[in-house]
JSON list of C-alpha atoms in Angstrom, two decimals:
[
{"chain": "N", "resi": 1, "resn": "GLU", "atom": "CA", "xyz": [83.93, 92.91, 111.83]},
{"chain": "N", "resi": 2, "resn": "MET", "atom": "CA", "xyz": [83.30, 95.86, 109.68]},
{"chain": "N", "resi": 3, "resn": "GLY", "atom": "CA", "xyz": [80.48, 93.60, 107.79]},
{"chain": "N", "resi": 4, "resn": "LEU", "atom": "CA", "xyz": [78.98, 93.11, 110.87]},
{"chain": "N", "resi": 5, "resn": "LEU", "atom": "CA", "xyz": [77.84, 96.88, 110.68]},
{"chain": "N", "resi": 6, "resn": "THR", "atom": "CA", "xyz": [74.81, 95.89, 108.26]},
{"chain": "N", "resi": 7, "resn": "GLU", "atom": "CA", "xyz": [73.20, 99.55, 108.24]},
{"chain": "N", "resi": 8, "resn": "LEU", "atom": "CA", "xyz": [76.87, 101.56, 107.33]},
{"chain": "N", "resi": 9, "resn": "ALA", "atom": "CA", "xyz": [76.02, 103.24, 104.65]},
{"chain": "N", "resi": 10, "resn": "SER", "atom": "CA", "xyz": [79.13, 105.56, 104.04]},
{"chain": "N", "resi": 11, "resn": "VAL", "atom": "CA", "xyz": [82.40, 104.54, 104.60]},
{"chain": "N", "resi": 12, "resn": "GLU", "atom": "CA", "xyz": [85.00, 107.44, 104.12]},
{"chain": "N", "resi": 13, "resn": "LEU", "atom": "CA", "xyz": [88.54, 106.61, 105.20]},
{"chain": "N", "resi": 14, "resn": "HIS", "atom": "CA", "xyz": [90.45, 108.33, 101.77]},
{"chain": "N", "resi": 15, "resn": "SER", "atom": "CA", "xyz": [93.43, 110.94, 102.05]},
{"chain": "N", "resi": 16, "resn": "ASN", "atom": "CA", "xyz": [95.27, 108.77, 104.68]},
{"chain": "N", "resi": 17, "resn": "PRO", "atom": "CA", "xyz": [98.56, 107.78, 103.19]},
{"chain": "N", "resi": 18, "resn": "GLY", "atom": "CA", "xyz": [99.82, 105.79, 106.53]},
{"chain": "N", "resi": 19, "resn": "LEU", "atom": "CA", "xyz": [96.50, 103.44, 105.97]},
{"chain": "N", "resi": 20, "resn": "THR", "atom": "CA", "xyz": [97.99, 99.82, 104.07]},
{"chain": "N", "resi": 21, "resn": "GLY", "atom": "CA", "xyz": [96.77, 96.79, 103.86]},
{"chain": "N", "resi": 22, "resn": "ILE", "atom": "CA", "xyz": [93.97, 95.06, 101.33]},
{"chain": "N", "resi": 23, "resn": "ILE", "atom": "CA", "xyz": [90.33, 95.95, 101.05]},
{"chain": "N", "resi": 24, "resn": "PRO", "atom": "CA", "xyz": [88.71, 93.52, 103.27]},
{"chain": "N", "resi": 25, "resn": "SER", "atom": "CA", "xyz": [86.16, 91.15, 101.42]},
{"chain": "N", "resi": 26, "resn": "GLU", "atom": "CA", "xyz": [83.56, 92.02, 104.52]},
{"chain": "N", "resi": 27, "resn": "LEU", "atom": "CA", "xyz": [82.87, 95.35, 103.26]},
{"chain": "N", "resi": 28, "resn": "GLY", "atom": "CA", "xyz": [80.96, 93.19, 100.66]},
{"chain": "N", "resi": 29, "resn": "LEU", "atom": "CA", "xyz": [78.57, 92.12, 103.70]},
{"chain": "N", "resi": 30, "resn": "LEU", "atom": "CA", "xyz": [77.65, 95.53, 103.99]},
{"chain": "N", "resi": 31, "resn": "THR", "atom": "CA", "xyz": [74.08, 95.53, 102.82]},
{"chain": "N", "resi": 32, "resn": "ALA", "atom": "CA", "xyz": [73.48, 99.29, 103.06]},
{"chain": "N", "resi": 33, "resn": "ILE", "atom": "CA", "xyz": [76.54, 100.73, 102.00]},
{"chain": "N", "resi": 34, "resn": "GLU", "atom": "CA", "xyz": [76.43, 103.44, 99.19]},
{"chain": "N", "resi": 35, "resn": "LEU", "atom": "CA", "xyz": [79.81, 105.34, 99.23]},
{"chain": "N", "resi": 36, "resn": "LEU", "atom": "CA", "xyz": [83.07, 103.96, 100.10]},
{"chain": "N", "resi": 37, "resn": "LEU", "atom": "CA", "xyz": [85.94, 106.19, 99.37]},
{"chain": "N", "resi": 38, "resn": "LEU", "atom": "CA", "xyz": [89.14, 105.00, 99.88]},
{"chain": "N", "resi": 39, "resn": "GLY", "atom": "CA", "xyz": [91.55, 107.10, 97.60]},
{"chain": "N", "resi": 40, "resn": "ASP", "atom": "CA", "xyz": [94.62, 108.52, 98.41]},
{"chain": "N", "resi": 41, "resn": "ASN", "atom": "CA", "xyz": [95.79, 105.58, 100.54]},
{"chain": "N", "resi": 42, "resn": "SER", "atom": "CA", "xyz": [98.68, 103.06, 100.25]},
{"chain": "N", "resi": 43, "resn": "LEU", "atom": "CA", "xyz": [96.18, 99.97, 100.04]},
{"chain": "N", "resi": 44, "resn": "GLY", "atom": "CA", "xyz": [97.52, 97.03, 97.81]},
{"chain": "N", "resi": 45, "resn": "GLY", "atom": "CA", "xyz": [95.93, 94.05, 96.56]},
{"chain": "N", "resi": 46, "resn": "ALA", "atom": "CA", "xyz": [92.82, 93.36, 94.66]},
{"chain": "N", "resi": 47, "resn": "LEU", "atom": "CA", "xyz": [89.57, 94.34, 94.57]},
{"chain": "N", "resi": 48, "resn": "PRO", "atom": "CA", "xyz": [87.48, 92.17, 96.47]},
{"chain": "N", "resi": 49, "resn": "MET", "atom": "CA", "xyz": [84.86, 90.04, 94.71]},
{"chain": "N", "resi": 50, "resn": "GLU", "atom": "CA", "xyz": [82.46, 90.59, 97.37]},
{"chain": "N", "resi": 51, "resn": "LEU", "atom": "CA", "xyz": [82.51, 94.25, 97.17]},
{"chain": "N", "resi": 52, "resn": "MET", "atom": "CA", "xyz": [81.64, 94.31, 93.45]},
{"chain": "N", "resi": 53, "resn": "SER", "atom": "CA", "xyz": [78.55, 92.45, 94.06]},
{"chain": "N", "resi": 54, "resn": "SER", "atom": "CA", "xyz": [77.07, 94.87, 95.88]},
{"chain": "N", "resi": 55, "resn": "THR", "atom": "CA", "xyz": [73.45, 95.90, 94.63]},
{"chain": "N", "resi": 56, "resn": "THR", "atom": "CA", "xyz": [73.57, 98.91, 96.97]},
{"chain": "N", "resi": 57, "resn": "LEU", "atom": "CA", "xyz": [76.82, 100.48, 96.40]},
{"chain": "N", "resi": 58, "resn": "GLN", "atom": "CA", "xyz": [76.83, 104.12, 94.36]},
{"chain": "N", "resi": 59, "resn": "THR", "atom": "CA", "xyz": [80.19, 105.32, 95.00]},
{"chain": "N", "resi": 60, "resn": "LEU", "atom": "CA", "xyz": [83.44, 103.60, 94.90]},
{"chain": "N", "resi": 61, "resn": "THR", "atom": "CA", "xyz": [86.52, 105.60, 95.00]},
{"chain": "N", "resi": 62, "resn": "CYS", "atom": "CA", "xyz": [90.07, 104.05, 95.14]},
{"chain": "N", "resi": 63, "resn": "ASN", "atom": "CA", "xyz": [92.33, 106.21, 93.09]},
{"chain": "N", "resi": 64, "resn": "ASN", "atom": "CA", "xyz": [95.82, 106.63, 93.69]},
{"chain": "N", "resi": 65, "resn": "ASN", "atom": "CA", "xyz": [96.54, 103.24, 95.83]},
{"chain": "N", "resi": 66, "resn": "SER", "atom": "CA", "xyz": [98.86, 100.66, 94.98]},
{"chain": "N", "resi": 67, "resn": "LEU", "atom": "CA", "xyz": [95.90, 97.96, 93.76]},
{"chain": "N", "resi": 68, "resn": "THR", "atom": "CA", "xyz": [96.58, 95.15, 91.58]},
{"chain": "N", "resi": 69, "resn": "GLY", "atom": "CA", "xyz": [94.58, 92.02, 89.64]},
{"chain": "N", "resi": 70, "resn": "SER", "atom": "CA", "xyz": [91.84, 93.03, 87.80]},
{"chain": "N", "resi": 71, "resn": "LEU", "atom": "CA", "xyz": [88.37, 94.53, 88.01]},
{"chain": "N", "resi": 72, "resn": "PRO", "atom": "CA", "xyz": [86.22, 91.91, 88.67]},
{"chain": "N", "resi": 73, "resn": "SER", "atom": "CA", "xyz": [83.48, 90.49, 86.54]},
{"chain": "N", "resi": 74, "resn": "GLN", "atom": "CA", "xyz": [81.07, 90.81, 89.53]},
{"chain": "N", "resi": 75, "resn": "ILE", "atom": "CA", "xyz": [80.94, 94.55, 88.74]},
{"chain": "N", "resi": 76, "resn": "GLY", "atom": "CA", "xyz": [78.15, 93.72, 86.59]},
{"chain": "N", "resi": 77, "resn": "PHE", "atom": "CA", "xyz": [76.39, 92.98, 90.11]},
{"chain": "N", "resi": 78, "resn": "ALA", "atom": "CA", "xyz": [76.53, 96.39, 90.91]},
{"chain": "N", "resi": 79, "resn": "THR", "atom": "CA", "xyz": [73.62, 97.88, 89.24]},
{"chain": "N", "resi": 80, "resn": "ASN", "atom": "CA", "xyz": [73.39, 100.84, 91.43]},
{"chain": "N", "resi": 81, "resn": "LEU", "atom": "CA", "xyz": [76.53, 102.04, 90.69]},
{"chain": "N", "resi": 82, "resn": "LYS", "atom": "CA", "xyz": [76.94, 105.49, 89.50]},
{"chain": "N", "resi": 83, "resn": "SER", "atom": "CA", "xyz": [80.74, 106.45, 90.06]},
{"chain": "N", "resi": 84, "resn": "LEU", "atom": "CA", "xyz": [83.88, 104.31, 89.95]},
{"chain": "N", "resi": 85, "resn": "GLU", "atom": "CA", "xyz": [87.38, 105.62, 90.46]},
{"chain": "N", "resi": 86, "resn": "LEU", "atom": "CA", "xyz": [90.17, 103.47, 90.49]},
{"chain": "N", "resi": 87, "resn": "GLN", "atom": "CA", "xyz": [92.71, 105.75, 88.42]},
{"chain": "N", "resi": 88, "resn": "GLY", "atom": "CA", "xyz": [96.20, 106.01, 89.78]},
{"chain": "N", "resi": 89, "resn": "ASN", "atom": "CA", "xyz": [96.71, 102.24, 90.44]},
{"chain": "N", "resi": 90, "resn": "ALA", "atom": "CA", "xyz": [98.72, 99.06, 89.00]},
{"chain": "N", "resi": 91, "resn": "MET", "atom": "CA", "xyz": [95.67, 97.15, 88.01]},
{"chain": "N", "resi": 92, "resn": "SER", "atom": "CA", "xyz": [96.10, 94.86, 85.27]},
{"chain": "N", "resi": 93, "resn": "GLY", "atom": "CA", "xyz": [93.70, 92.81, 82.97]},
{"chain": "N", "resi": 94, "resn": "THR", "atom": "CA", "xyz": [90.85, 93.64, 80.76]},
{"chain": "N", "resi": 95, "resn": "ILE", "atom": "CA", "xyz": [88.05, 95.70, 81.32]},
{"chain": "N", "resi": 96, "resn": "PRO", "atom": "CA", "xyz": [85.01, 93.01, 81.91]},
{"chain": "N", "resi": 97, "resn": "SER", "atom": "CA", "xyz": [82.34, 93.64, 79.71]},
{"chain": "N", "resi": 98, "resn": "GLU", "atom": "CA", "xyz": [79.52, 93.29, 82.48]},
{"chain": "N", "resi": 99, "resn": "ILE", "atom": "CA", "xyz": [80.37, 96.55, 83.26]},
{"chain": "N", "resi": 100, "resn": "GLY", "atom": "CA", "xyz": [78.16, 97.28, 80.61]},
{"chain": "N", "resi": 101, "resn": "LEU", "atom": "CA", "xyz": [75.34, 95.87, 82.95]},
{"chain": "N", "resi": 102, "resn": "CYS", "atom": "CA", "xyz": [75.85, 99.19, 84.94]},
{"chain": "N", "resi": 103, "resn": "SER", "atom": "CA", "xyz": [73.00, 100.95, 83.44]},
{"chain": "N", "resi": 104, "resn": "MET", "atom": "CA", "xyz": [73.17, 103.93, 86.55]},
{"chain": "N", "resi": 105, "resn": "LEU", "atom": "CA", "xyz": [76.97, 104.74, 85.55]},
{"chain": "N", "resi": 106, "resn": "GLU", "atom": "CA", "xyz": [77.42, 108.36, 85.31]},
{"chain": "N", "resi": 107, "resn": "SER", "atom": "CA", "xyz": [81.51, 108.38, 85.64]},
{"chain": "N", "resi": 108, "resn": "VAL", "atom": "CA", "xyz": [84.37, 105.71, 84.94]},
{"chain": "N", "resi": 109, "resn": "ARG", "atom": "CA", "xyz": [88.01, 106.56, 85.88]},
{"chain": "N", "resi": 110, "resn": "LEU", "atom": "CA", "xyz": [90.50, 103.85, 84.83]},
{"chain": "N", "resi": 111, "resn": "ASP", "atom": "CA", "xyz": [93.34, 106.29, 84.04]},
{"chain": "N", "resi": 112, "resn": "GLY", "atom": "CA", "xyz": [96.95, 105.49, 85.12]},
{"chain": "N", "resi": 113, "resn": "ASN", "atom": "CA", "xyz": [96.64, 101.91, 85.53]},
{"chain": "N", "resi": 114, "resn": "GLU", "atom": "CA", "xyz": [97.78, 98.53, 83.27]},
{"chain": "N", "resi": 115, "resn": "MET", "atom": "CA", "xyz": [94.62, 97.68, 81.92]},
{"chain": "N", "resi": 116, "resn": "SER", "atom": "CA", "xyz": [94.71, 95.67, 78.41]},
{"chain": "N", "resi": 117, "resn": "GLY", "atom": "CA", "xyz": [92.41, 94.38, 75.70]},
{"chain": "N", "resi": 118, "resn": "SER", "atom": "CA", "xyz": [89.78, 96.32, 74.13]},
{"chain": "N", "resi": 119, "resn": "ILE", "atom": "CA", "xyz": [86.75, 98.83, 75.44]},
{"chain": "N", "resi": 120, "resn": "PRO", "atom": "CA", "xyz": [83.56, 96.93, 76.08]},
{"chain": "N", "resi": 121, "resn": "ARG", "atom": "CA", "xyz": [81.42, 98.30, 73.34]},
{"chain": "N", "resi": 122, "resn": "HIS", "atom": "CA", "xyz": [78.18, 97.78, 75.56]},
{"chain": "N", "resi": 123, "resn": "LEU", "atom": "CA", "xyz": [79.51, 100.43, 78.03]},
{"chain": "N", "resi": 124, "resn": "GLY", "atom": "CA", "xyz": [78.75, 103.16, 74.87]},
{"chain": "N", "resi": 125, "resn": "ASN", "atom": "CA", "xyz": [75.37, 102.10, 75.06]},
{"chain": "N", "resi": 126, "resn": "ASN", "atom": "CA", "xyz": [74.65, 103.78, 78.80]},
{"chain": "N", "resi": 127, "resn": "ARG", "atom": "CA", "xyz": [72.80, 106.43, 78.51]},
{"chain": "N", "resi": 128, "resn": "LEU", "atom": "CA", "xyz": [73.79, 108.13, 81.56]},
{"chain": "N", "resi": 129, "resn": "LEU", "atom": "CA", "xyz": [77.44, 107.67, 81.01]},
{"chain": "N", "resi": 130, "resn": "ARG", "atom": "CA", "xyz": [78.97, 111.07, 81.43]},
{"chain": "N", "resi": 131, "resn": "ILE", "atom": "CA", "xyz": [82.71, 110.02, 82.03]},
{"chain": "N", "resi": 132, "resn": "PHE", "atom": "CA", "xyz": [84.89, 107.79, 80.71]},
{"chain": "N", "resi": 133, "resn": "SER", "atom": "CA", "xyz": [88.76, 108.03, 81.41]},
{"chain": "N", "resi": 134, "resn": "VAL", "atom": "CA", "xyz": [91.15, 105.24, 80.46]},
{"chain": "N", "resi": 135, "resn": "PRO", "atom": "CA", "xyz": [94.16, 107.32, 79.35]},
{"chain": "N", "resi": 136, "resn": "SER", "atom": "CA", "xyz": [97.86, 105.51, 80.35]},
{"chain": "N", "resi": 137, "resn": "ASN", "atom": "CA", "xyz": [97.00, 102.24, 79.96]},
{"chain": "N", "resi": 138, "resn": "ASN", "atom": "CA", "xyz": [97.86, 99.21, 77.45]},
{"chain": "N", "resi": 139, "resn": "LEU", "atom": "CA", "xyz": [94.58, 99.74, 75.56]},
{"chain": "N", "resi": 140, "resn": "THR", "atom": "CA", "xyz": [93.99, 98.02, 71.96]},
{"chain": "N", "resi": 141, "resn": "GLY", "atom": "CA", "xyz": [91.41, 97.84, 69.57]},
{"chain": "N", "resi": 142, "resn": "ARG", "atom": "CA", "xyz": [89.08, 100.68, 68.39]},
{"chain": "N", "resi": 143, "resn": "ILE", "atom": "CA", "xyz": [86.70, 103.28, 70.11]},
{"chain": "N", "resi": 144, "resn": "PRO", "atom": "CA", "xyz": [83.46, 101.01, 69.92]},
{"chain": "N", "resi": 145, "resn": "THR", "atom": "CA", "xyz": [81.34, 103.34, 67.58]},
{"chain": "N", "resi": 146, "resn": "GLU", "atom": "CA", "xyz": [78.44, 103.47, 70.72]},
{"chain": "N", "resi": 147, "resn": "PHE", "atom": "CA", "xyz": [80.55, 105.96, 72.47]},
{"chain": "N", "resi": 148, "resn": "GLY", "atom": "CA", "xyz": [80.03, 108.20, 69.19]},
{"chain": "N", "resi": 149, "resn": "ASP", "atom": "CA", "xyz": [76.17, 108.06, 68.95]},
{"chain": "N", "resi": 150, "resn": "VAL", "atom": "CA", "xyz": [75.07, 111.23, 71.06]},
{"chain": "N", "resi": 151, "resn": "ARG", "atom": "CA", "xyz": [71.68, 110.23, 70.65]},
{"chain": "N", "resi": 152, "resn": "ASN", "atom": "CA", "xyz": [72.46, 107.66, 73.54]},
{"chain": "N", "resi": 153, "resn": "ARG", "atom": "CA", "xyz": [72.87, 110.26, 75.99]},
{"chain": "N", "resi": 154, "resn": "ASN", "atom": "CA", "xyz": [70.77, 111.28, 78.25]},
{"chain": "N", "resi": 155, "resn": "LEU", "atom": "CA", "xyz": [71.48, 114.96, 78.40]},
{"chain": "N", "resi": 156, "resn": "GLY", "atom": "CA", "xyz": [68.30, 116.24, 80.51]},
{"chain": "N", "resi": 157, "resn": "GLU", "atom": "CA", "xyz": [68.99, 119.02, 82.87]},
{"chain": "N", "resi": 158, "resn": "ARG", "atom": "CA", "xyz": [72.64, 118.09, 83.35]},
{"chain": "N", "resi": 159, "resn": "LYS", "atom": "CA", "xyz": [73.77, 120.09, 80.36]},
{"chain": "N", "resi": 160, "resn": "GLU", "atom": "CA", "xyz": [76.58, 121.91, 81.98]},
{"chain": "N", "resi": 161, "resn": "GLN", "atom": "CA", "xyz": [78.53, 118.55, 82.44]},
{"chain": "N", "resi": 162, "resn": "PRO", "atom": "CA", "xyz": [79.77, 117.97, 78.90]},
{"chain": "N", "resi": 163, "resn": "THR", "atom": "CA", "xyz": [79.95, 114.05, 78.03]},
{"chain": "N", "resi": 164, "resn": "TYR", "atom": "CA", "xyz": [84.01, 113.26, 77.12]},
{"chain": "N", "resi": 165, "resn": "LEU", "atom": "CA", "xyz": [86.09, 109.86, 76.43]},
{"chain": "N", "resi": 166, "resn": "ALA", "atom": "CA", "xyz": [89.52, 110.27, 77.38]},
{"chain": "N", "resi": 167, "resn": "CYS", "atom": "CA", "xyz": [91.47, 107.59, 75.70]},
{"chain": "N", "resi": 168, "resn": "VAL", "atom": "CA", "xyz": [95.32, 109.23, 75.51]},
{"chain": "N", "resi": 169, "resn": "SER", "atom": "CA", "xyz": [97.26, 110.93, 77.89]}
]
C-alpha cells in the first residue's frame, strides 16, 4: 500500500533491528521519492528492480541488513542517485557496468558484501564521485585507470572532502 503514496519524498526507517522482511517492490512506485533510509535493520532478500529504476531517488541507504542477490542493472536508470550505501550485507554478483550511468553519484559504499568480478571502469569517469568503498568483497582484476585521473574530479567548492578509493579491508 505504501506505493500509493506517490507524493512521499522521504522514508526513514533506519535503526530498527526488529524490522524484518523484504524491501517492498512498491517503493519503486513512489514517483517523488528522494531519500530512502533503511539501514541497520534486519531486512533480507534482494533489492527490488523497481526501486533501482527510480529517477527521483537521491539517497539509498540499506547498510547493515541481510540483503542478498545482486545489485540490479536497472541502477543505470537512477540518474539522480547521489549516495548508495549497501555495506554490511550479503549481496553477491558483480557491480553492474550500468552504475557508470549514474552521473550524479558522489558516494558508493559496497564494503562487507560478497561482490565479485571487476570494478566497472566507467564509474571512474564520474566527475562527482568522491567515495568508492568496496573492501571485504571478492573483487578481481585491476583497478581501472579511470580512477587514477584526478583531472576527472570536480573538486569545486568541496575541497574539505577528499576523494578516496578503498578496495582493501
